[in-house]
Every structure is written in structure tokens, then in C-alpha cells.
XYZ file of C-alpha atoms in Angstrom:
160
model
C -25.020 40.497 -10.008
C -27.365 39.890 -6.860
C -27.170 36.216 -7.459
C -23.304 36.255 -7.037
C -21.760 36.673 -3.584
C -18.540 38.858 -3.972
C -16.910 36.900 -1.309
C -17.558 33.777 -3.526
C -15.808 35.434 -6.401
C -12.789 36.281 -4.093
C -12.702 32.572 -3.024
C -12.755 31.355 -6.561
C -9.788 33.711 -7.398
C -7.890 32.430 -4.247
C -8.471 28.873 -5.306
C -7.509 29.540 -8.931
C -4.209 31.352 -8.036
C -2.876 28.474 -6.065
C -3.270 26.157 -8.978
C -0.380 25.925 -11.597
C -1.304 29.223 -13.210
C -2.975 27.384 -16.166
C -5.884 29.526 -17.548
C -7.970 26.421 -18.355
C -7.689 24.984 -14.822
C -8.529 28.339 -13.424
C -11.666 28.398 -15.400
C -12.756 25.020 -14.263
C -13.704 26.144 -10.789
C -16.050 28.964 -11.713
C -17.751 26.837 -14.295
C -18.251 23.939 -11.823
C -19.450 26.469 -9.174
C -22.042 28.059 -11.445
C -23.201 24.481 -12.186
C -23.595 23.714 -8.484
C -25.301 26.893 -7.823
C -27.850 26.252 -10.616
C -28.271 22.685 -9.173
C -28.960 23.850 -5.625
C -29.968 27.289 -4.493
C -29.652 29.477 -7.680
C -27.246 31.713 -5.703
C -23.456 31.423 -5.968
C -22.144 31.685 -2.526
C -19.182 30.412 -0.456
C -20.824 27.102 0.069
C -21.366 26.563 -3.562
C -17.630 27.311 -4.178
C -16.540 24.896 -1.576
C -18.663 22.070 -3.003
C -17.725 22.686 -6.549
C -13.832 22.569 -5.459
C -14.571 19.212 -3.720
C -16.280 17.961 -6.785
C -13.359 19.025 -8.955
C -11.016 17.259 -6.763
C -13.068 14.155 -7.040
C -13.290 14.429 -10.768
C -9.472 14.743 -11.026
C -9.093 11.554 -8.925
C -11.338 9.736 -11.146
C -9.475 10.957 -14.130
C -6.341 9.526 -12.457
C -7.994 5.991 -11.774
C -9.895 5.576 -15.315
C -6.598 4.961 -17.426
C -4.837 2.670 -14.883
C -3.881 -0.808 -16.118
C -5.876 -3.713 -14.980
C -3.266 -4.947 -12.535
C -2.834 -1.471 -11.045
C -6.537 -1.149 -10.748
C -6.784 -4.420 -8.920
C -4.022 -3.447 -6.531
C -5.771 -0.176 -5.869
C -9.017 -2.200 -5.218
C -7.325 -4.772 -2.887
C -5.963 -1.839 -0.804
C -9.309 0.038 -0.336
C -11.318 -3.267 -0.014
C -9.180 -3.981 3.167
C -9.259 -0.351 4.265
C -13.017 -0.333 3.838
C -13.348 -3.204 6.351
C -12.162 -0.984 9.203
C -8.590 -1.125 9.323
C -6.650 2.153 9.414
C -3.399 0.869 8.122
C -2.676 -2.236 6.252
C 0.547 -3.941 5.286
C 1.886 -4.921 1.769
C 1.631 -8.705 2.729
C -2.156 -8.168 3.574
C -2.913 -6.136 0.546
C -1.192 -8.685 -1.682
C -3.376 -11.587 -0.371
C -6.335 -9.362 -1.166
C -4.944 -8.750 -4.503
C -4.435 -12.407 -5.347
C -8.312 -13.019 -4.268
C -9.231 -10.340 -6.594
C -7.156 -11.733 -9.401
C -8.891 -15.103 -8.889
C -12.355 -13.610 -9.200
C -11.374 -11.631 -12.107
C -9.737 -14.684 -13.762
C -6.493 -12.728 -14.043
C -2.994 -14.185 -13.279
C -1.495 -12.345 -10.235
C 1.923 -10.722 -10.615
C 4.694 -11.612 -8.211
C 4.898 -9.840 -4.788
C 7.922 -7.962 -5.898
C 6.047 -6.384 -9.041
C 3.078 -5.740 -6.672
C 5.235 -3.654 -4.319
C 6.470 -1.664 -7.382
C 2.604 -1.040 -8.245
C 2.060 0.158 -4.562
C 5.074 2.671 -4.950
C 3.471 3.757 -8.152
C 0.007 4.216 -6.602
C 1.682 6.169 -3.778
C 3.458 8.372 -6.189
C 0.227 9.420 -7.931
C -1.273 10.173 -4.383
C -4.015 7.358 -4.649
C -2.722 5.806 -1.401
C -0.111 6.621 1.181
C 2.507 4.109 1.594
C 5.395 4.381 4.157
C 8.258 2.192 4.684
C 8.394 0.876 8.334
C 11.284 -1.220 9.661
C 10.197 -4.476 11.570
C 13.605 -4.764 13.058
C 15.362 -8.192 12.337
C 12.106 -9.191 10.591
C 12.590 -6.819 7.575
C 10.812 -3.953 6.169
C 7.149 -3.555 5.078
C 4.983 -0.623 3.899
C 2.055 0.516 5.912
C -0.724 1.571 3.442
C -3.350 4.105 4.311
C -6.068 5.572 2.226
C -6.019 9.065 0.624
C -8.997 9.070 -1.532
C -12.576 10.641 -0.861
C -15.321 8.279 0.214
C -17.320 8.829 -2.979
C -14.256 7.715 -5.044
C -13.613 4.758 -2.755
C -17.197 3.663 -3.215
C -17.087 3.645 -6.944
C -13.789 1.819 -6.817
C -14.834 -0.971 -4.621
C -18.161 -1.717 -6.379
C -16.343 -2.475 -9.601
């Protein structure tokens, strides 16, 4: 018992209780925390629990991205390629242009801008991006797209 900090167990219980109440999900965190502890210090403390929680979040995000259709993945890649160049916010027009460029390199026919905007809404719904509708006055409306993924996930997404 000396290899496990009692505060770490309390933190695991707190993280697990805020989940949906599914016992399988509650068991994921201690399992991942023990793996992190074995890989690092051999002691299960608060830092290992925090790192395990972060890794689980990244894993869950990757599980959301893997089954995306080709067009959806290209739309997501286009958004994060632009955001990686230093922009904090991009518009749907900018991301659609980047998407068309990605489609050319992948030898895939791009969808219309209307369908692309539907995909942006889908990606926003799943929390892969943050897209908020902004009124441009008499020039219409657009969406401002901001990133919401961890850097590790973005790195693996962009290099594909």
C-alpha cells in the first residue's frame, strides 16, 4: 500500500464520479493511472492520476476521429492546418479553400461549400472544433472556427 498515495485514490474516485456513472468508464482511469505509474516513478501519486486523465482524454478524442469519413477528416485537417499556421480564428471560407487544396492533393473531389458547412457543424457538435456563427452585417454570416483539440492529437492529425 506504500506505493499508492491515498490522495491519488480520492482523486481517482472524484474523476470517476463525474463521469456518466458507467463502471467500465470508471475503471479506465485507475487502470491508466497504474500504467503511467509503472512507466514513470513506480509510485501512484496525484501527478500520475492527472497524466492518466489527460491521456484518457486524448485517447477518447482519437477514438472520435478514427471512424470519421474521408471528407469529414479532410475538413478537420483543413481547419487545423490553418490554425497551426498561427491563426487563432479562421472563417468557413478560409477553411473551405484549404479543404479544396487538401482534396486536390488526396485526389478526392471536394464537396460543395454548403455541404462543407454542414460538416463544420457536425465537427462542432462532436467537440472536435469550436464554430460560432458571427454576423457580418449586410455582408452575411460566417462561422469563426477555433481549435479545441490537444496538441498531441492535432500533431497526429496534421501529419496524415
